[in-house]
XYZ file of N, CA and C in Angstrom:
747
model
N -25.895 49.005 -42.822
C -26.815 48.116 -41.739
C -26.420 46.681 -41.533
N -26.031 46.050 -43.115
C -25.502 44.741 -43.041
C -24.314 44.603 -42.365
N -23.301 45.774 -42.416
C -22.187 45.632 -41.843
C -22.205 44.853 -40.191
N -23.125 46.175 -39.622
C -23.833 46.000 -38.214
C -24.172 44.887 -37.762
N -25.365 44.205 -38.594
C -25.526 43.026 -38.145
C -24.602 41.757 -38.099
N -23.465 41.948 -39.132
C -22.680 41.339 -39.367
C -21.815 41.168 -38.177
N -21.192 42.318 -37.619
C -20.523 42.765 -36.235
C -21.118 41.941 -35.412
N -22.819 42.002 -35.641
C -23.155 41.667 -33.625
C -23.143 40.426 -33.976
N -23.270 39.790 -35.257
C -23.815 38.135 -35.219
C -22.339 37.279 -34.872
N -21.258 38.089 -35.554
C -20.175 37.631 -35.002
C -19.593 38.006 -33.675
N -19.904 38.904 -33.024
C -19.936 39.139 -31.570
C -20.574 38.180 -30.771
N -21.837 37.405 -30.982
C -22.416 36.763 -30.457
C -21.681 35.359 -30.606
N -21.564 34.903 -31.552
C -20.459 33.657 -31.881
C -19.246 33.668 -31.264
N -18.388 34.572 -30.802
C -17.716 34.797 -30.225
C -17.646 34.655 -28.708
N -18.786 34.900 -28.327
C -19.558 34.875 -26.893
C -19.854 33.391 -26.310
N -20.417 33.075 -27.655
C -20.748 31.435 -27.296
C -19.704 30.684 -27.028
N -19.090 30.847 -27.971
C -17.431 30.069 -28.284
C -16.531 30.022 -27.311
N -16.346 31.578 -26.579
C -15.758 31.347 -25.097
C -16.392 30.754 -23.819
N -17.588 30.683 -24.077
C -18.607 30.464 -22.829
C -18.440 28.555 -23.209
N -18.155 28.297 -24.483
C -18.654 26.559 -24.628
C -17.372 25.983 -23.826
N -15.818 26.997 -24.180
C -14.454 26.477 -24.144
C -14.374 26.518 -22.521
N -14.898 27.853 -21.775
C -14.595 27.404 -20.257
C -15.744 26.839 -19.987
N -16.825 25.995 -20.068
C -17.448 25.326 -19.906
C -16.848 23.802 -19.662
N -16.003 23.514 -20.704
C -15.604 22.616 -21.385
C -14.568 22.415 -20.768
N -13.884 23.499 -20.225
C -12.490 23.638 -19.154
C -12.695 22.964 -18.144
N -14.359 23.798 -17.527
C -14.312 23.417 -16.012
C -14.932 21.725 -16.253
N -15.231 21.152 -17.179
C -15.720 19.509 -17.042
C -14.262 18.635 -16.731
N -13.238 19.377 -17.549
C -12.131 18.833 -17.589
C -11.598 18.835 -16.048
N -11.478 19.923 -15.902
C -10.909 20.015 -14.648
C -11.738 19.065 -13.471
N -12.723 19.206 -13.505
C -13.848 18.509 -12.473
C -13.075 16.894 -12.673
N -13.395 16.258 -14.284
C -13.276 15.206 -14.185
C -11.943 14.434 -13.773
N -10.903 15.367 -13.540
C -9.439 14.939 -13.492
C -9.153 15.403 -12.041
N -9.819 15.857 -11.005
C -10.046 16.077 -10.209
C -10.820 15.353 -9.022
N -11.901 14.715 -9.511
C -12.811 14.369 -8.759
C -13.080 12.995 -9.304
N -13.056 11.882 -8.034
C -13.714 10.619 -8.470
C -15.095 10.543 -8.370
N -15.738 10.259 -9.604
C -17.293 10.175 -9.540
C -18.070 9.156 -9.058
N -16.855 7.744 -9.413
C -17.545 6.438 -8.608
C -17.453 6.606 -7.572
N -16.644 7.292 -6.479
C -17.100 7.250 -5.198
C -17.662 8.478 -4.625
N -17.792 9.948 -5.359
C -18.301 10.815 -4.501
C -19.796 11.416 -5.045
N -19.930 10.454 -6.698
C -21.077 11.444 -7.170
C -22.462 11.463 -5.968
N -22.513 10.329 -5.216
C -23.783 10.230 -5.048
C -23.964 11.131 -3.796
N -22.576 11.152 -2.751
C -23.107 12.155 -1.687
C -22.423 13.792 -1.942
N -21.951 13.369 -3.084
C -21.804 15.151 -3.922
C -23.190 15.716 -4.133
N -24.027 14.783 -4.997
C -24.917 14.851 -5.622
C -26.190 15.586 -4.140
N -26.018 15.002 -2.959
C -26.950 15.228 -2.023
C -26.376 16.244 -1.275
N -25.247 16.647 -1.225
C -24.583 17.703 -0.429
C -25.046 19.042 -1.138
N -25.313 19.040 -2.637
C -25.294 20.114 -3.661
C -26.732 20.165 -3.401
N -27.457 19.424 -3.311
C -29.015 19.702 -3.580
C -29.573 20.217 -2.031
N -28.316 19.848 -0.939
C -28.975 20.555 0.496
C -28.242 22.046 0.589
N -27.331 22.229 -0.256
C -26.617 23.165 -0.541
C -25.432 23.658 0.964
N -25.513 22.574 0.481
C -24.380 22.323 2.345
C -23.027 22.812 2.004
N -22.651 22.736 0.821
C -20.844 22.980 0.124
C -21.392 24.256 -0.706
N -21.955 25.264 -0.378
C -21.770 26.010 -1.147
C -21.589 27.503 -0.668
N -20.095 27.506 -0.635
C -19.301 28.354 -0.445
C -17.766 28.458 -1.109
N -16.884 28.942 -0.390
C -15.440 28.695 -1.130
C -14.437 28.979 0.084
N -13.354 28.580 -0.151
C -12.672 28.217 0.556
C -11.865 30.000 1.353
N -12.221 30.760 0.510
C -11.952 32.186 0.724
C -12.897 32.760 2.563
N -14.150 32.615 2.371
C -14.791 33.125 3.449
C -14.922 31.795 4.068
N -15.562 30.333 3.301
C -15.776 29.488 4.441
C -16.826 29.040 5.089
N -17.598 29.925 4.726
C -19.243 29.810 5.957
C -19.660 28.564 6.155
N -19.570 27.805 4.724
C -20.150 26.434 4.962
C -19.499 25.294 4.898
N -17.896 25.732 5.346
C -16.870 24.414 5.643
C -17.036 23.423 6.788
N -18.215 23.864 7.689
C -18.482 22.838 9.013
C -19.558 22.247 8.328
N -20.354 22.864 7.999
C -21.781 22.463 7.568
C -21.357 20.980 6.326
N -20.341 21.739 5.664
C -19.774 20.883 4.224
C -19.208 19.479 4.861
N -18.641 19.731 5.858
C -17.662 18.505 6.418
C -18.218 17.233 6.915
N -19.585 17.779 7.676
C -20.511 17.052 8.402
C -21.293 16.249 7.033
N -21.847 16.824 6.219
C -22.299 16.591 4.659
C -21.474 15.437 4.412
N -20.639 15.492 4.098
C -19.764 14.929 3.300
C -19.212 13.706 4.128
N -19.493 13.999 5.520
C -18.978 12.632 6.241
C -17.503 12.261 5.853
N -17.281 10.891 6.165
C -15.983 9.583 6.185
C -15.728 10.224 4.672
N -16.184 10.725 3.661
C -15.817 10.634 2.597
C -15.360 12.390 2.307
N -15.030 13.039 3.200
C -14.455 14.431 3.018
C -13.238 14.174 2.186
N -12.547 13.599 2.824
C -11.079 13.543 2.068
C -10.979 13.400 0.676
N -11.661 12.298 0.514
C -12.007 12.116 -0.505
C -12.363 12.800 -1.642
N -13.448 13.591 -1.335
C -14.731 14.030 -1.898
C -15.015 15.709 -2.045
N -13.769 16.436 -0.946
C -13.586 17.603 -0.759
C -13.060 18.230 -1.923
N -12.362 17.669 -2.758
C -12.212 18.685 -4.071
C -12.802 18.613 -5.053
N -14.040 17.891 -5.054
C -15.398 17.850 -5.991
C -15.796 18.842 -5.992
N -15.774 19.383 -4.624
C -16.752 21.066 -4.652
C -15.743 22.502 -3.951
N -14.463 21.928 -4.762
C -13.344 22.973 -4.241
C -13.473 23.408 -2.788
N -13.349 23.035 -2.040
C -13.396 23.337 -0.547
C -11.763 22.351 -0.009
N -11.092 22.002 -1.025
C -9.454 21.487 -0.177
C -8.994 21.213 -1.723
N -7.355 21.442 -1.567
C -6.175 21.233 -2.917
C -6.581 20.017 -3.205
N -6.462 20.075 -4.766
C -7.004 18.997 -5.911
C -6.007 18.131 -5.400
N -6.085 16.531 -5.342
C -5.193 15.520 -5.399
C -4.286 15.344 -6.575
N -3.560 14.635 -6.375
C -2.162 14.824 -7.546
C -2.596 13.108 -8.182
N -2.868 13.497 -9.355
C -3.036 12.563 -10.421
C -1.689 11.518 -10.873
N -1.967 10.575 -10.915
C -0.904 9.513 -11.265
C -0.501 9.775 -13.163
N 1.019 9.839 -13.182
C 1.360 10.127 -14.599
C 1.707 8.488 -15.219
N 1.636 7.396 -14.234
C 2.021 6.142 -14.853
C 0.976 5.498 -16.119
N 1.034 5.254 -16.941
C -0.093 5.157 -18.045
C -0.981 4.052 -17.740
N 0.083 2.770 -17.358
C -0.653 1.381 -17.044
C -1.784 1.770 -16.107
N -1.738 2.839 -15.205
C -2.595 2.662 -13.692
C -3.877 3.464 -14.330
N -3.949 3.732 -15.703
C -5.289 4.460 -16.185
C -6.166 3.437 -17.084
N -5.300 2.213 -17.223
C -5.897 1.209 -18.410
C -6.322 0.088 -16.934
N -7.796 -0.554 -17.618
C -7.919 -1.480 -16.351
C -8.610 -2.663 -17.371
N -8.991 -3.831 -17.361
C -9.785 -4.847 -17.627
C -10.879 -5.072 -16.575
N -12.148 -5.383 -17.023
C -12.859 -5.939 -16.045
C -13.750 -6.976 -16.452
N -14.211 -7.757 -15.505
C -15.095 -9.115 -16.268
C -15.893 -9.527 -14.898
N -16.778 -9.800 -14.915
C -17.663 -10.432 -14.430
C -17.900 -12.074 -13.978
N -18.220 -12.344 -12.703
C -18.423 -13.686 -12.499
C -19.569 -14.353 -12.303
N -19.646 -15.353 -12.963
C -21.187 -16.083 -13.168
C -21.854 -16.521 -11.629
N -21.355 -16.985 -11.347
C -21.638 -17.339 -9.598
C -20.868 -16.588 -8.411
N -21.422 -15.201 -7.637
C -20.577 -14.816 -7.207
C -21.543 -15.317 -5.942
N -20.801 -14.694 -4.456
C -20.784 -15.260 -3.284
C -21.184 -14.280 -2.729
N -22.111 -13.184 -2.372
C -22.111 -12.056 -1.906
C -21.782 -12.103 -0.337
N -22.328 -13.085 0.446
C -22.371 -13.346 1.615
C -20.937 -13.398 1.900
N -20.299 -14.532 1.195
C -18.814 -14.558 1.474
C -18.082 -13.363 1.580
N -18.156 -12.544 0.235
C -17.413 -11.483 -0.202
C -17.804 -10.392 1.295
N -18.991 -10.169 1.602
C -19.211 -9.213 2.811
C -18.618 -9.378 4.075
N -18.484 -10.940 4.410
C -17.513 -11.297 5.694
C -16.334 -11.235 5.526
N -15.501 -11.309 4.279
C -14.213 -11.297 4.179
C -13.756 -9.267 4.390
N -14.821 -8.501 3.873
C -14.407 -7.187 3.766
C -15.250 -6.664 5.071
N -15.816 -7.155 5.796
C -16.466 -6.422 6.989
C -15.841 -5.747 8.003
N -14.657 -6.302 8.084
C -13.415 -5.813 9.114
C -11.996 -5.551 8.383
N -11.344 -4.839 8.904
C -9.994 -5.075 8.227
C -8.914 -6.380 7.970
N -8.549 -6.525 7.124
C -7.994 -7.974 7.216
C -6.995 -8.302 7.978
N -6.888 -9.252 9.093
C -5.496 -9.348 9.813
C -4.268 -9.309 9.264
N -4.361 -9.837 7.789
C -3.025 -10.039 7.678
C -2.572 -8.975 6.533
N -3.575 -8.091 6.336
C -3.171 -7.029 5.173
C -2.995 -7.166 4.076
N -3.577 -8.229 3.585
C -3.534 -8.879 2.369
C -4.726 -7.876 0.841
N -5.477 -6.870 1.755
C -6.075 -6.306 1.071
C -6.757 -5.172 1.750
N -6.822 -3.912 1.263
C -7.389 -2.804 1.795
C -9.177 -2.738 1.321
N -9.749 -2.127 1.989
C -11.653 -2.428 1.408
C -11.883 -0.682 1.484
N -12.713 -0.263 0.899
C -13.461 1.283 0.701
C -14.511 0.753 0.648
N -15.463 1.231 1.253
C -16.566 1.639 0.905
C -17.530 2.697 0.823
N -18.384 2.940 -0.002
C -18.976 4.243 -0.468
C -20.459 4.027 -0.841
N -20.971 5.198 -0.943
C -22.711 5.007 -1.479
C -22.497 5.162 -2.753
N -23.354 4.599 -3.298
C -23.904 4.567 -4.339
C -25.741 4.633 -4.719
N -25.675 5.485 -5.873
C -27.061 5.662 -6.062
C -27.908 4.600 -7.455
N -28.949 4.361 -6.779
C -29.872 3.150 -8.100
C -31.002 4.066 -8.448
N -31.111 4.180 -9.658
C -32.524 4.843 -10.250
C -33.425 3.706 -10.121
N -34.548 3.629 -9.294
C -35.524 2.537 -9.283
C -36.274 2.619 -10.376
N -36.350 3.646 -10.868
C -37.436 3.876 -12.171
C -36.990 2.716 -13.357
N -36.096 2.523 -13.186
C -35.407 1.777 -14.388
C -35.276 0.422 -14.430
N -35.979 -0.213 -13.118
C -36.198 -1.636 -12.779
C -37.708 -1.723 -12.132
N -38.631 -0.764 -12.438
C -39.796 -0.963 -11.671
C -40.853 -0.983 -13.402
N -41.619 -1.861 -13.370
C -42.377 -2.147 -14.312
C -43.598 -0.710 -14.452
N -43.830 -0.044 -15.809
C -44.529 0.632 -15.560
C -46.307 0.297 -15.260
N -46.730 1.455 -14.733
C -48.075 1.054 -14.329
C -48.405 -0.201 -13.509
N -47.317 -0.733 -12.866
C -47.657 -1.208 -11.288
C -47.069 -1.200 -10.120
N -48.159 -1.071 -9.481
C -47.604 -0.981 -7.745
C -46.615 -1.775 -7.405
N -45.394 -1.808 -6.285
C -44.438 -2.594 -6.447
C -44.160 -1.752 -5.148
N -44.187 -2.961 -3.957
C -43.844 -2.601 -2.525
C -42.615 -3.341 -2.446
N -41.711 -2.964 -1.346
C -40.452 -3.285 -1.327
C -39.583 -3.226 -0.104
N -39.204 -3.886 0.647
C -38.446 -4.108 1.865
C -37.154 -3.387 1.585
N -36.729 -2.406 2.476
C -35.285 -2.256 2.571
C -34.390 -2.341 3.846
N -33.276 -2.943 3.456
C -32.403 -3.121 4.490
C -31.829 -1.829 5.364
N -31.029 -1.931 6.579
C -30.339 -0.955 7.107
C -29.486 -0.526 6.089
N -28.915 -1.029 5.298
C -27.512 -0.424 4.403
C -28.431 0.172 3.201
N -29.826 0.278 2.850
C -30.405 1.005 1.860
C -31.053 2.204 2.123
N -31.092 3.107 1.394
C -31.546 4.336 1.570
C -32.362 5.160 0.617
N -33.701 5.394 0.941
C -34.551 6.003 -0.146
C -34.241 7.813 0.216
N -33.441 8.001 -0.948
C -33.190 10.069 -0.801
C -34.857 10.781 -0.716
N -34.707 11.742 0.463
C -35.878 12.615 0.652
C -36.228 13.442 -0.706
N -34.921 13.903 -1.108
C -35.259 14.829 -2.215
C -35.292 13.911 -4.092
N -34.562 12.675 -3.670
C -34.866 11.980 -5.051
C -35.718 11.042 -4.744
N -36.980 10.894 -4.615
C -37.824 9.905 -4.284
C -37.668 8.782 -5.620
N -37.077 8.305 -6.731
C -36.751 7.596 -7.384
C -35.492 6.475 -6.924
N -34.879 7.158 -6.308
C -33.322 6.925 -5.995
C -32.895 6.250 -4.959
N -32.472 4.982 -4.681
C -32.120 4.421 -3.786
C -30.516 4.280 -3.721
N -30.255 4.863 -2.115
C -28.778 4.601 -2.075
C -28.385 3.325 -1.268
N -27.225 2.736 -1.636
C -26.708 1.691 -1.063
C -24.982 1.674 -1.120
N -24.497 1.119 -0.086
C -23.170 1.201 -0.363
C -22.818 0.162 -1.092
N -21.511 0.046 -1.609
C -20.565 -0.453 -2.563
C -19.426 -1.052 -1.925
N -19.075 -1.924 -1.840
C -17.418 -2.202 -1.311
C -16.520 -2.995 -2.021
N -15.398 -2.197 -2.740
C -14.583 -3.071 -3.149
C -13.098 -3.258 -2.151
N -12.348 -4.152 -2.553
C -11.012 -4.482 -1.835
C -10.426 -4.190 -2.832
N -9.070 -3.628 -2.566
C -7.608 -3.725 -3.304
C -6.511 -4.239 -2.889
N -6.118 -5.638 -3.566
C -5.322 -6.378 -2.882
C -4.018 -5.868 -2.928
N -2.950 -5.483 -1.700
C -2.106 -5.267 -1.209
C -1.037 -5.074 -2.276
N -0.534 -6.542 -3.033
C 0.842 -6.647 -3.645
C -0.092 -6.571 -4.913
N 0.852 -6.530 -6.120
C 0.478 -7.000 -7.501
C 0.416 -8.090 -8.001
N -0.432 -8.538 -8.787
C -0.870 -9.416 -9.154
C -1.061 -9.372 -10.582
N -0.516 -10.590 -11.615
C -1.054 -10.471 -12.874
C -2.650 -11.013 -13.054
N -2.938 -10.871 -14.211
C -4.414 -10.940 -14.407
C -4.930 -12.156 -14.210
N -4.415 -13.414 -14.658
C -5.509 -14.559 -13.911
C -5.347 -14.579 -12.579
N -3.997 -13.896 -12.009
C -4.328 -13.899 -10.461
C -5.262 -13.384 -9.701
N -5.244 -12.423 -10.222
C -6.473 -11.263 -9.730
C -7.393 -11.839 -9.949
N -8.467 -12.477 -10.958
C -9.213 -13.024 -11.510
C -9.729 -14.306 -10.547
N -8.432 -14.969 -10.117
C -8.489 -16.274 -9.140
C -8.782 -15.516 -7.279
N -7.966 -14.648 -7.481
C -8.361 -14.215 -5.731
C -9.348 -13.685 -5.867
N -9.934 -13.012 -6.672
C -11.370 -12.353 -6.242
C -12.316 -13.009 -6.265
N -12.661 -14.281 -7.379
C -13.285 -15.114 -7.510
C -13.579 -15.886 -6.097
N -12.345 -16.348 -5.621
C -12.076 -17.364 -4.109
C -12.571 -16.254 -2.969
N -12.595 -15.078 -3.426
C -13.108 -13.839 -1.996
C -14.758 -13.742 -2.223
N -15.459 -14.766 -3.109
C -16.996 -14.263 -3.978
C -17.339 -12.887 -4.188
N -16.056 -12.357 -4.713
C -16.975 -10.746 -5.622
C -17.669 -11.369 -6.776
N -18.659 -10.426 -7.154
C -19.358 -10.158 -8.011
C -18.722 -10.082 -9.749
N -17.266 -9.234 -9.033
C -16.832 -8.852 -10.758
C -14.841 -8.396 -9.873
N -14.202 -8.275 -10.907
C -13.125 -7.806 -10.651
C -12.701 -6.821 -11.609
N -11.720 -5.797 -11.334
C -11.276 -4.910 -12.434
C -9.813 -4.960 -11.996
N -8.760 -5.277 -13.345
C -7.290 -5.313 -12.980
C -6.614 -4.291 -14.389
N -6.127 -3.725 -13.426
C -5.270 -2.632 -13.761
C -3.965 -3.048 -14.517
N -3.703 -2.537 -15.556
C -2.765 -3.019 -16.147
C -1.007 -2.465 -15.829
N -1.054 -2.098 -14.580
C -0.155 -1.618 -13.976
C 0.326 -2.731 -12.721
N -0.879 -4.008 -12.590
C -0.724 -5.095 -11.624
C -1.673 -4.544 -10.452
N -2.565 -3.677 -10.308
C -3.518 -3.546 -9.358
C -4.543 -4.229 -9.515
N -5.061 -4.826 -8.303
C -6.405 -5.683 -8.634
C -7.178 -5.608 -7.747
N -8.306 -5.139 -8.034
C -9.606 -4.774 -6.850
C -10.702 -5.634 -7.496
N -11.194 -6.625 -6.299
C -12.370 -7.065 -6.097
C -13.653 -6.506 -5.951
N -14.709 -6.503 -6.375
C -15.750 -5.398 -6.411
C -17.291 -6.555 -5.580
N -17.816 -5.531 -4.781
C -19.080 -6.337 -4.519
C -20.299 -6.540 -5.470
N -21.402 -7.008 -4.534
C -22.538 -6.807 -5.372
C -23.381 -5.660 -5.834
N -23.060 -4.807 -4.627
C -23.810 -3.768 -5.102
C -23.234 -2.673 -5.704
N -22.138 -2.574 -6.058
C -21.413 -1.331 -6.532
C -22.089 -1.573 -8.060
N -21.633 -0.175 -8.607
C -21.945 -0.197 -10.108
C -21.007 0.557 -10.778
N -20.881 0.239 -12.297
C -19.602 0.494 -12.925
C -18.390 0.062 -12.322
N -18.536 -0.803 -11.990
C -17.362 -1.972 -11.491
C -16.556 -1.096 -10.656
N -16.960 -0.482 -9.601
C -15.980 -0.057 -8.362
C -15.543 1.331 -8.678
N -13.914 1.553 -8.300
C -13.437 2.505 -8.754
C -12.457 2.640 -9.869
N -12.791 3.181 -10.618
C -11.753 3.579 -11.563
C -10.380 3.834 -11.256
N -9.659 3.413 -10.604
C -8.306 4.271 -10.144
C -7.748 3.084 -9.389
N -6.091 3.181 -9.593
C -5.414 1.917 -9.206
C -5.258 2.553 -7.749
N -5.489 1.764 -6.493
C -5.001 2.186 -4.939
C -4.151 1.302 -4.139
N -4.000 0.094 -4.833
C -3.458 -0.883 -4.105
C -1.921 -0.456 -3.237
N -1.924 -0.971 -2.314
C -0.547 -0.380 -1.122
C 0.477 -0.372 -1.743
N 0.698 -1.252 -1.883
C 2.346 -1.493 -2.829
C 2.508 -1.912 -4.236
N 1.663 -1.360 -4.740
C 1.549 -1.732 -6.354
C 0.874 -0.519 -7.044
N 1.838 -0.238 -8.321
C 3.042 -0.554 -8.857
C 4.314 -0.245 -8.051
N 5.151 -0.847 -8.521
C 6.477 -1.373 -7.609
C 7.007 -0.055 -8.502
N 8.072 0.771 -7.891
C 8.653 1.342 -8.615
C 9.930 1.071 -8.510
N 10.366 1.540 -9.653
C 11.493 0.717 -10.323
C 12.543 2.102 -11.064
N 13.652 2.457 -10.350
C 14.139 3.704 -11.010
C 15.110 3.463 -12.062
N 15.257 2.537 -12.547
C 16.091 2.001 -13.791
C 15.386 1.293 -14.418
N 13.970 1.483 -14.783
C 13.177 0.517 -15.450
C 13.609 1.445 -17.098
N 13.255 0.452 -18.359
C 13.510 1.207 -19.759
C 12.303 1.519 -19.949
N 11.991 2.275 -21.187
C 10.802 2.365 -21.702
C 9.833 1.559 -21.940
N 10.486 0.199 -22.347
C 9.593 -0.920 -22.664
C 8.991 -1.320 -21.416
N 9.754 -1.608 -20.709
C 9.128 -2.044 -19.261
C 7.823 -1.094 -18.712
N 8.235 0.117 -18.644
C 7.014 0.690 -18.323
C 5.537 0.490 -18.894
N 5.753 -0.106 -20.364
C 4.966 0.074 -20.930
C 4.022 -1.195 -21.289
N 4.532 -2.273 -20.634
C 4.462 -3.411 -20.422
C 3.607 -3.768 -19.428
N 2.576 -4.895 -19.687
C 1.912 -4.857 -18.573
C 2.081 -6.178 -17.634
N 1.822 -5.388 -16.191
C 2.536 -6.268 -15.262
C 2.098 -7.573 -15.429
N 3.258 -8.665 -15.135
C 2.843 -10.213 -15.021
C 2.326 -10.747 -16.474
N 2.623 -10.256 -17.355
C 2.669 -10.634 -18.903
C 2.841 -11.671 -19.034
N 4.304 -11.608 -18.722
C 5.092 -13.063 -19.135
C 4.480 -13.974 -18.365
N 4.015 -14.098 -17.060
C 3.829 -15.064 -16.410
C 1.939 -15.196 -17.076
N 1.260 -14.369 -17.278
C -0.097 -14.792 -17.880
C 0.082 -15.819 -19.383
N 0.901 -15.052 -19.980
C 1.517 -15.638 -21.297
C 1.840 -17.134 -21.411
N 1.894 -17.548 -20.271
C 2.601 -18.703 -20.074
C 1.732 -19.755 -19.142
N 0.671 -19.325 -18.724
C -0.170 -19.860 -18.026
C -1.098 -20.492 -19.448
N -1.305 -19.486 -20.079
C -2.597 -19.309 -21.217
C -2.022 -20.770 -22.127
N -0.458 -20.297 -22.340
C 0.142 -21.499 -23.373
C -0.009 -22.786 -22.543
N 0.130 -23.092 -21.673
C 0.206 -24.261 -20.963
C -1.508 -24.832 -20.993
N -2.452 -23.623 -20.551
C -3.722 -24.254 -20.908
C -4.159 -24.857 -22.425
N -3.330 -24.095 -23.267
C -3.607 -24.657 -24.569
C -2.729 -26.101 -24.672
């Protein structure tokens, strides 16, 4: 009897361990293939409405899912396993970034500059929905009435969540850390994210978690076939930034 109970307990432990490993693998796979910053809001909505509940074999929901994901379909279809997974960059510097807030942002200026594509192609803008949990900002036991603009939407299935549009601008060319900070501040951004490969992201005031945690500058980083190992791991423009800081001191 003791041996039988031991075997049963061992089997249960093994099953739990296998389930845990599979669950962890699924999470890792999802995090590598799906950009949560851009897709979290719209994917959550489509999953709640079951608009993307099918697979590529039958594809019975593909049309409905395409409509639900809307203009973010190309960006987010891999999150619901309805298209091939995107390529993941191997550049280690593209995965490291520095973020900082500005004390005196100018949201009106930033919105004006990013409302239309830049005619000189100095930056590329991305706009995507983000969810704010309004219960975190509303005092308890207090009735509060608010006005919402056309860019704000209260989700019918999540009454405490308000969806707003986040806009970020990726500079086309590589920038040093100081140049990125200065450029984003001059555009009226609320914060910025500088990637160690030289890519610079200016972030609007309605974004959370500092925009997109992914290097997306068109002409950056600059690919060089004969870089040595040291150059591959040096931050872009670090000599320029070091010189500027020495001059300031």
